[in-house]
XYZ file of C-alpha atoms in Angstrom:
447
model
C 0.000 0.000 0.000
C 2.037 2.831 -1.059
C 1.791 6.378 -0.525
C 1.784 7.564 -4.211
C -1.856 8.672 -4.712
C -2.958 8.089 -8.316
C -5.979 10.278 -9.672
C -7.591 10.191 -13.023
C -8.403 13.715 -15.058
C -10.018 13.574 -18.336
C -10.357 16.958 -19.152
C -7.291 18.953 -21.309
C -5.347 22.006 -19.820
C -5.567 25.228 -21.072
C -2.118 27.227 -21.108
C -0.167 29.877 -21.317
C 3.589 30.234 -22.208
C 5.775 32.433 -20.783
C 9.650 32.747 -20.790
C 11.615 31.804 -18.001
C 13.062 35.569 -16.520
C 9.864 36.784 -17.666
C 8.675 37.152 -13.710
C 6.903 33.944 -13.190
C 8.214 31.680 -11.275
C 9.496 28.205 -11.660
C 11.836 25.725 -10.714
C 15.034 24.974 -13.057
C 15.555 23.540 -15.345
C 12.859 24.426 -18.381
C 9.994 26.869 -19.176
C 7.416 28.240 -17.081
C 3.705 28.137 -18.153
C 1.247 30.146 -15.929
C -2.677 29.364 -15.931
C -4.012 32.482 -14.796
C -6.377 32.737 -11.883
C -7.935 35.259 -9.575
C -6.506 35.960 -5.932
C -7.759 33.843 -3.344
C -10.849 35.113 -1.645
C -13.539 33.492 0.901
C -15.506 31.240 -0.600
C -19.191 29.731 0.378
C -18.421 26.240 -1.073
C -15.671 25.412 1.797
C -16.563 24.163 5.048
C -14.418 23.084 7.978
C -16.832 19.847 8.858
C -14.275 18.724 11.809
C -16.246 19.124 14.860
C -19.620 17.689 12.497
C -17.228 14.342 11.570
C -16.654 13.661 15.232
C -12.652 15.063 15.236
C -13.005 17.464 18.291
C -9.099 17.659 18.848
C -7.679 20.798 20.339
C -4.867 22.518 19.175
C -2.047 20.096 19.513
C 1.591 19.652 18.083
C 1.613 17.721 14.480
C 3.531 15.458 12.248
C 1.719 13.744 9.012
C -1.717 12.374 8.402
C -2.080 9.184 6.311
C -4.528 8.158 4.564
C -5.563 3.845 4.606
C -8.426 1.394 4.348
C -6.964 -0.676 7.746
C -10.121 -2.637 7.913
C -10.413 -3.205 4.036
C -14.716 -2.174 4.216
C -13.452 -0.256 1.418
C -14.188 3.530 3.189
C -10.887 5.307 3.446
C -9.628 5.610 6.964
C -6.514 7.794 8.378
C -4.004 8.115 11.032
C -2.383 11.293 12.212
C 1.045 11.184 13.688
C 0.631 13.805 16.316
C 4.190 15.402 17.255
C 6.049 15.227 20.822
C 3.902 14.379 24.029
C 0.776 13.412 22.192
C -0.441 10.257 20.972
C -1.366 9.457 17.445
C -4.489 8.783 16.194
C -6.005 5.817 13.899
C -9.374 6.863 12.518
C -12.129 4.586 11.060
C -14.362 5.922 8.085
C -17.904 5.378 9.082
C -19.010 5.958 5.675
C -21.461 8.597 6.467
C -19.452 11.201 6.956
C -18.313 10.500 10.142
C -15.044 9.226 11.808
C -14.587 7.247 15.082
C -11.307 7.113 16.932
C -10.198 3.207 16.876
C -8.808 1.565 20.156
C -7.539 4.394 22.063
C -3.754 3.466 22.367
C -4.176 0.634 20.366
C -2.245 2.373 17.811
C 0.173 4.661 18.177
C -0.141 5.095 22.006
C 1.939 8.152 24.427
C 3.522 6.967 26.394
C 4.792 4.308 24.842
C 4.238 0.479 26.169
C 7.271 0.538 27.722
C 6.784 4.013 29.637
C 8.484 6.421 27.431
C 7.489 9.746 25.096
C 8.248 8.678 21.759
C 9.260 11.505 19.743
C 7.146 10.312 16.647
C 7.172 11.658 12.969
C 6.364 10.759 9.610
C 4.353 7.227 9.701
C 3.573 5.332 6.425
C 0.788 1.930 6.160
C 1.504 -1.401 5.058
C 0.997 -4.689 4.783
C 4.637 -5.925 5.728
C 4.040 -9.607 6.629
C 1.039 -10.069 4.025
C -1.525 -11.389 6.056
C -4.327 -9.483 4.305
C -4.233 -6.151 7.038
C -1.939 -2.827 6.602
C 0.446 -2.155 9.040
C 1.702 0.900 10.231
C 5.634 1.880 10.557
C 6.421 5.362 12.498
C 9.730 6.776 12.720
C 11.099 8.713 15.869
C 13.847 11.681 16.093
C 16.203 11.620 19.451
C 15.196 14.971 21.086
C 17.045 17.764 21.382
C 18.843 15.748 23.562
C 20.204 13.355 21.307
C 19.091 10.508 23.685
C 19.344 7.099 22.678
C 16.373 5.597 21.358
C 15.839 2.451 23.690
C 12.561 0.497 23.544
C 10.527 3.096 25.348
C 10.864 6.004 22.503
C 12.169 4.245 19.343
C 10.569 3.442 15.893
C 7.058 1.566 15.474
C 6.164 -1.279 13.896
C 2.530 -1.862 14.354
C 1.595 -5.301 12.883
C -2.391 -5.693 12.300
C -3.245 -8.748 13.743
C -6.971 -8.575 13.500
C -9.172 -5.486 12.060
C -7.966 -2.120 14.589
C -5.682 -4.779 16.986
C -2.055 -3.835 16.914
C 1.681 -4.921 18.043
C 4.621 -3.182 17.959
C 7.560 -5.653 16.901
C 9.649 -3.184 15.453
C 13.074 -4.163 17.263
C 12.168 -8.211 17.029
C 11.432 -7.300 12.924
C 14.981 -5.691 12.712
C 13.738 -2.375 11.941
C 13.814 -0.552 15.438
C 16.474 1.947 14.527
C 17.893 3.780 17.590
C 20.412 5.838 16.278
C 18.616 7.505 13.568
C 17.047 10.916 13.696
C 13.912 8.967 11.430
C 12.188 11.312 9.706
C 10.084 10.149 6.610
C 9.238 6.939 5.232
C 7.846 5.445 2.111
C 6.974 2.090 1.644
C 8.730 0.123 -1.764
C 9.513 -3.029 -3.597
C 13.284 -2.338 -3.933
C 13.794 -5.796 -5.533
C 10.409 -6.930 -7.150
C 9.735 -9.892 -4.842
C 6.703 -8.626 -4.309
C 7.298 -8.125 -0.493
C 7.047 -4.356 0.993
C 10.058 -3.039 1.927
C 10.794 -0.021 3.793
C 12.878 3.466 3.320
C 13.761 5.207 6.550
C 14.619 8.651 5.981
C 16.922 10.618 8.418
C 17.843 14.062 9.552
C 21.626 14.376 9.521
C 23.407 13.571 12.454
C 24.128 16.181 15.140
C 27.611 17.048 15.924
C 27.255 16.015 19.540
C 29.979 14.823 21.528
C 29.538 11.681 23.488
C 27.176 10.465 21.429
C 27.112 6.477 21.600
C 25.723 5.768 18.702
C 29.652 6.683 17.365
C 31.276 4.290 18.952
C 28.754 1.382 17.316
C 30.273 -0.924 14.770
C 27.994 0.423 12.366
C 28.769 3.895 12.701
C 28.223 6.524 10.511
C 25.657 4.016 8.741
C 23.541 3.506 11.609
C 22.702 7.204 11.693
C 21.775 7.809 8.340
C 18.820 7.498 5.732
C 18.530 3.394 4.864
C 16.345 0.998 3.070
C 15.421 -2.921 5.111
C 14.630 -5.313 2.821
C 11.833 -7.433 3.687
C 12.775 -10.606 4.145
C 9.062 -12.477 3.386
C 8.134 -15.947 4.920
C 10.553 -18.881 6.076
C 9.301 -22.452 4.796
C 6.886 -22.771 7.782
C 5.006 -19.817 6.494
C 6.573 -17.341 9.153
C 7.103 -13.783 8.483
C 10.816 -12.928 8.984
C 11.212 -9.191 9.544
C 13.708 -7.504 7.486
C 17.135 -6.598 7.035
C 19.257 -3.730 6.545
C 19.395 -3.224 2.413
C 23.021 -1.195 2.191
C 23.090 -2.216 -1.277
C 20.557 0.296 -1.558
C 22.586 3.073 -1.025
C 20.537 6.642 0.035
C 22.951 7.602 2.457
C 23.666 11.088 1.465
C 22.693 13.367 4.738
C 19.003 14.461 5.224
C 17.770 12.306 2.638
C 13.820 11.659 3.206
C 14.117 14.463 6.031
C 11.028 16.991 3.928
C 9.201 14.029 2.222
C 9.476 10.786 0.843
C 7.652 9.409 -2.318
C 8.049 5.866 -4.327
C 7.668 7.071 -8.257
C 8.605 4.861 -11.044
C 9.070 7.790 -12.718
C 10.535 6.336 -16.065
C 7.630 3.116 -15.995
C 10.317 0.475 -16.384
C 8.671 -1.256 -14.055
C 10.657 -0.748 -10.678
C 10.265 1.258 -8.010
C 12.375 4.618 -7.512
C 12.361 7.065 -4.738
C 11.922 10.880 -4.839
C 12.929 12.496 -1.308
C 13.715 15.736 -0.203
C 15.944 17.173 2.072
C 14.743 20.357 3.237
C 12.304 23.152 2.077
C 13.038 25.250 -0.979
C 15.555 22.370 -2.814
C 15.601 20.129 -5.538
C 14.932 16.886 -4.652
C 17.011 13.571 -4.686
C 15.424 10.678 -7.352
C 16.966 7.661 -6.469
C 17.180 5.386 -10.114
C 15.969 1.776 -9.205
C 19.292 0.004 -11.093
C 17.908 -3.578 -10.136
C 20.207 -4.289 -7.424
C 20.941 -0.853 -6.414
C 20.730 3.095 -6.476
C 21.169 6.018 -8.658
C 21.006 9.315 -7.608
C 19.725 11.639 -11.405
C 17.738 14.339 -9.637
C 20.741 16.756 -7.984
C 22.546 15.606 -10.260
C 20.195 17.077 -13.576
C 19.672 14.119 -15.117
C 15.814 14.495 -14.331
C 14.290 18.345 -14.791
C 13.239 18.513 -11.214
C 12.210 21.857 -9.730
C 12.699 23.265 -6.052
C 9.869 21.993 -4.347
C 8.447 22.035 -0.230
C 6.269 19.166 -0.611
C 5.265 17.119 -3.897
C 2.293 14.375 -4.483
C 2.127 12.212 -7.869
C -1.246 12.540 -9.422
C -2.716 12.284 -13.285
C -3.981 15.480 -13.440
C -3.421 15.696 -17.193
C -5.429 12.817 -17.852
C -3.065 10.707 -19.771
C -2.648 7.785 -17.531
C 0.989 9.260 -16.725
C 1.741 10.295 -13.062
C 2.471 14.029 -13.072
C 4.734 15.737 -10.585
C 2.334 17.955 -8.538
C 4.128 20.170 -5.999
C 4.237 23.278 -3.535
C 6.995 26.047 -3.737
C 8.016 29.638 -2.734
C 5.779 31.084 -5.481
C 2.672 28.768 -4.525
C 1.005 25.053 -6.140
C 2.089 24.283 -9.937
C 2.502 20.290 -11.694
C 5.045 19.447 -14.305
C 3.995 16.694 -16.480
C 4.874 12.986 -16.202
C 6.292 11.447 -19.953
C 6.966 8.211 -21.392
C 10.315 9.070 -21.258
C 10.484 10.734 -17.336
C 8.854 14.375 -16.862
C 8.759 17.083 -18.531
C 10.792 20.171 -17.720
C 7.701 22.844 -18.430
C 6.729 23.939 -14.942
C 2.593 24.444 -15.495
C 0.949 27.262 -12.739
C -2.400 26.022 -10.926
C -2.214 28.664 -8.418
C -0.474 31.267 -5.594
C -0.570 32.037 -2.081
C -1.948 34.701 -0.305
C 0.553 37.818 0.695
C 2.512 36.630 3.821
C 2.393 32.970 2.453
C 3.948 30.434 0.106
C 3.034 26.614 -0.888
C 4.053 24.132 1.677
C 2.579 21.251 0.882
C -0.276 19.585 -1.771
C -2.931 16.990 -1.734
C -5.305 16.114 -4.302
C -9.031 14.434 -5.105
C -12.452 15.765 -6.289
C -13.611 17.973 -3.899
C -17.133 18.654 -5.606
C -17.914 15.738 -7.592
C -17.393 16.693 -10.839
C -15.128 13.711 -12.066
C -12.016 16.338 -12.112
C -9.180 16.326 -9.872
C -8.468 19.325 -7.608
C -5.513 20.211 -5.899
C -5.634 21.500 -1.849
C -2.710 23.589 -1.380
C -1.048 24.211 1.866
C 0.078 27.565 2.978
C 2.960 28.291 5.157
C 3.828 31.571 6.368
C 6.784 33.653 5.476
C 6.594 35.544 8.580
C 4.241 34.911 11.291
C 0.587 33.335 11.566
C -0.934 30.827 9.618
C -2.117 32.441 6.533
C -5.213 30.814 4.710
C -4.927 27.667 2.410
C -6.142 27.342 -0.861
C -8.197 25.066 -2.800
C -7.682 25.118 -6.870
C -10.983 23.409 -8.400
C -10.422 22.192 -11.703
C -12.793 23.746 -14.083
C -14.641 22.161 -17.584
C -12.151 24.689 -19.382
C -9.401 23.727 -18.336
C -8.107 26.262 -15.765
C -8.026 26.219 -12.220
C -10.669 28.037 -9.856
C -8.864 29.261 -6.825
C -11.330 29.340 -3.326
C -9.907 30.608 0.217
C -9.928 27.855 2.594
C -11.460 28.709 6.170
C -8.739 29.642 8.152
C -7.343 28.237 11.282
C -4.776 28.585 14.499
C -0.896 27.086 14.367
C 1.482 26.817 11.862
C 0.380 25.002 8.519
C 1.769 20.560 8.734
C 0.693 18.065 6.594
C -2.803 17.789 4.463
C -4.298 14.835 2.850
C -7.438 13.167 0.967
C -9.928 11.120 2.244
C -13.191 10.112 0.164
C -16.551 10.940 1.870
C -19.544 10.083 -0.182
C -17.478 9.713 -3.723
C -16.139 13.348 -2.701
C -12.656 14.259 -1.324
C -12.328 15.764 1.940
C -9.277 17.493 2.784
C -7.475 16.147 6.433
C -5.476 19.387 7.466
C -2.939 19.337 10.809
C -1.615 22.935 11.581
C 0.589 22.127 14.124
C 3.535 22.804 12.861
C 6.186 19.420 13.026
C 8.828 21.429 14.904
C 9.542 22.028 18.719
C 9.268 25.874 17.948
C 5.926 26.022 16.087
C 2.742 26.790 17.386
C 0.221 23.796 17.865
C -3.114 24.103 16.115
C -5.962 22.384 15.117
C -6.937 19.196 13.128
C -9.756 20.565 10.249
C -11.918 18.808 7.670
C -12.375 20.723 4.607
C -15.213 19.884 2.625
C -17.408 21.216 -0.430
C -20.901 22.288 0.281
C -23.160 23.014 -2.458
């Protein structure tokens, strides 16, 4: 179960060329094409339907939210990794609207089993040991401190044993990861087997004397970004856990610390990785070579742009992913090809004053069979200026409307269908120690 989300557009865009230098902005290298639309203003078709859909959460610390169907009733669920001293959350799609909280601490629980504060972030779902349920891996930082992750604060493997009952087995599955700074994960078939194997992205080391995670065999490889390779069933039908895949070399520092995607982004049939590092920077694609890694995006051979946050989505309804992303200058897509992606950076949209794009989900808000595209907006200052969502329209173009606004500083957004409509999960509580906490909204279409 992989975190690419694929959406299908039928209708053609209409656009308008520009030359790069020409004011517009976009990411290098290639042209920039702008689709023009209005400034972001209120609009009467957006609701926040949070407190309606049962999620009355104050304003708390974030990480990521996740979409999943856990139970497989075929109603998309979600968790939210919720950041520091708060537990996360698994939440079941009643399919009316509606979404009960699962098991309190059944998933995700603070403080951990073992008595500890895990220090949780970026979480991905799947189904590891293939027994028919997703489970959920969570990766954990080390503090300010540095500490040592021991079994009370390290990584999570939550195994599904039965529909909302979880164990963690992360150490015993050889995926526990106590050195690491974890940051994002994505969830791959490195090697085609057909088994789900994990990336673990990291934020670089700290320069910290005494730190005894140097003096480990291992060292500096035990602190950085890795993939485990999952090792599938013994002959008695046992699941195995995994190992550590240093083959798969993704070791260069911060890798997977803004984001972490699996793209097969040149359809050879293997599974690549696009990550990012940190906010306004070309990301790293990682070249699936069959036994091993490639690194083409820093290095040009792919026309990526500088992005904050990216999702894959068909928006130009050609059965080709497309490279939708956030930047300084607000929410634009360059095209997927049968070759790669294009290098023409297309405009759906821009920020208010104050703001840029941060992060992007999409789905069809309203119904209409066309894919929309939520985009996140951080501030360049201070507050939490108001998100946009760009509605597709029959011509082509993209109608911006002013999302209600809310407390915190702008996380992590994603799509859940309600009623063959996407609703928009939104966290704005920032995913740093210094942010300001906020709340958890549902943004829906009324009309």
């Amino acid at each position: 179960m992989r975190r690419s989300v694929v959406v299908a557009a039928s209708a053609a865009l209409a656009m308008v060329a520009v030359p790069l230098g020409s004011g517009v902005a976009a990411g290098v290298p290639g042209r920039a094409t702008v689709v023009a639309s209005a400034a972001l203003a209120p609009s009467p078709n957006l609701v926040d339907r949070a407190a309606a859909a049962g999620i009355s959460w104050p304003s708390t610390p974030s990480w990521d939210v996740t979409p999943v169907d856990y139970d497989g009733d075929g109603d998309v669920d979600f968790s939210m990794s919720l950041h520091m001293r708060n537990a996360g959350e698994l939440r079941r799609n009643n399919g009316d609207g509606t979404f009960t909280r699962v098991g309190v601490g059944a998933v995700m629980p603070r403080p951990s089993p073992e008595g500890g504060l895990v220090d949780r972030h970026s979480c991905a779902w799947s189904d590891v040991d293939r027994n028919g349920l997703p489970d959920l891996y969570c990766a954990a930082g080390r503090y300010r401190s540095n500490r040592l992750k021991d079994e009370s604060i390290n990584n999570e493997l939550f195994l599904q044993t039965s529909a909302g009952s979880f164990r963690d087995v992360a150490t015993a599955s050889g995926v526990g990861e106590p050195c690491t700074r974890g940051r994002h994960i994505a969830v791959l078939d490195v090697n085609g087997d057909g088994w789900d194997d994990l990336f673990v992205g990291a934020q670089k080391e700290r320069n910290a004397s005494g730190d005894p995670c140097n003096q480990q065999s291992g060292y500096p490889y035990n602190e950085q970004s890795k993939v485990f390779v999952n090792l599938g069933d013994n002959a008695q039908g046992e699941w195995r856990g995994f190992r550590a895949g240093t083959e798969w070399n993704v070791t260069q520092p911060n890798t997977g610390n803004r984001f972490a995607i699996t793209w097969d982004y040149n359809h050879d049939g293997r599974d690549d990785l696009l990550t990012g590092a940190y906010a306004n920077q070309r990301p790293r694609l990682y070249r699936n070579d069959g036994g091993g890694f490639t690194e083409i995006g820093r290095s040009g051979q792919v026309p990526l742009p500088a992005v904050n946050g990216v999702e894959l989505a068909d928006l130009t309804g050609d059965g080709i992913l497309d490279l939708v992303f956030a930047d300084d200058a607000g929410f634009a897509y360059r095209a997927g090809t049968a070759a790669g992606l294009s290098g023409t950076t297309v405009r759906i949209g821009t920020p208010p004053a104050g703001g840029r794009g941060w992060r992007v989900a999409v789905g069809d808000i309203n119904g209409d069979g066309r894919t929309d595209v939520y985009g996140l907006v951080a501030s360049t200052g201070s507050g939490n200026p108001a998100d946009g969502v760009f509605v597709r329209t029959a011509g082509g173009g993209w109608q911006p409307h002013e999302v209600p606004g809310a407390g915190g500083d702008s996380n992590s957004v994603a799509a859940v269908e309600v009623g063959n409509r996407a609703q928009f999960v939104v966290l704005n509580g920032g995913n740093a120690e210094s942010e300001n906490p906020g709340p958890v909204q549902l943004i829906a279409w009324t009309g």
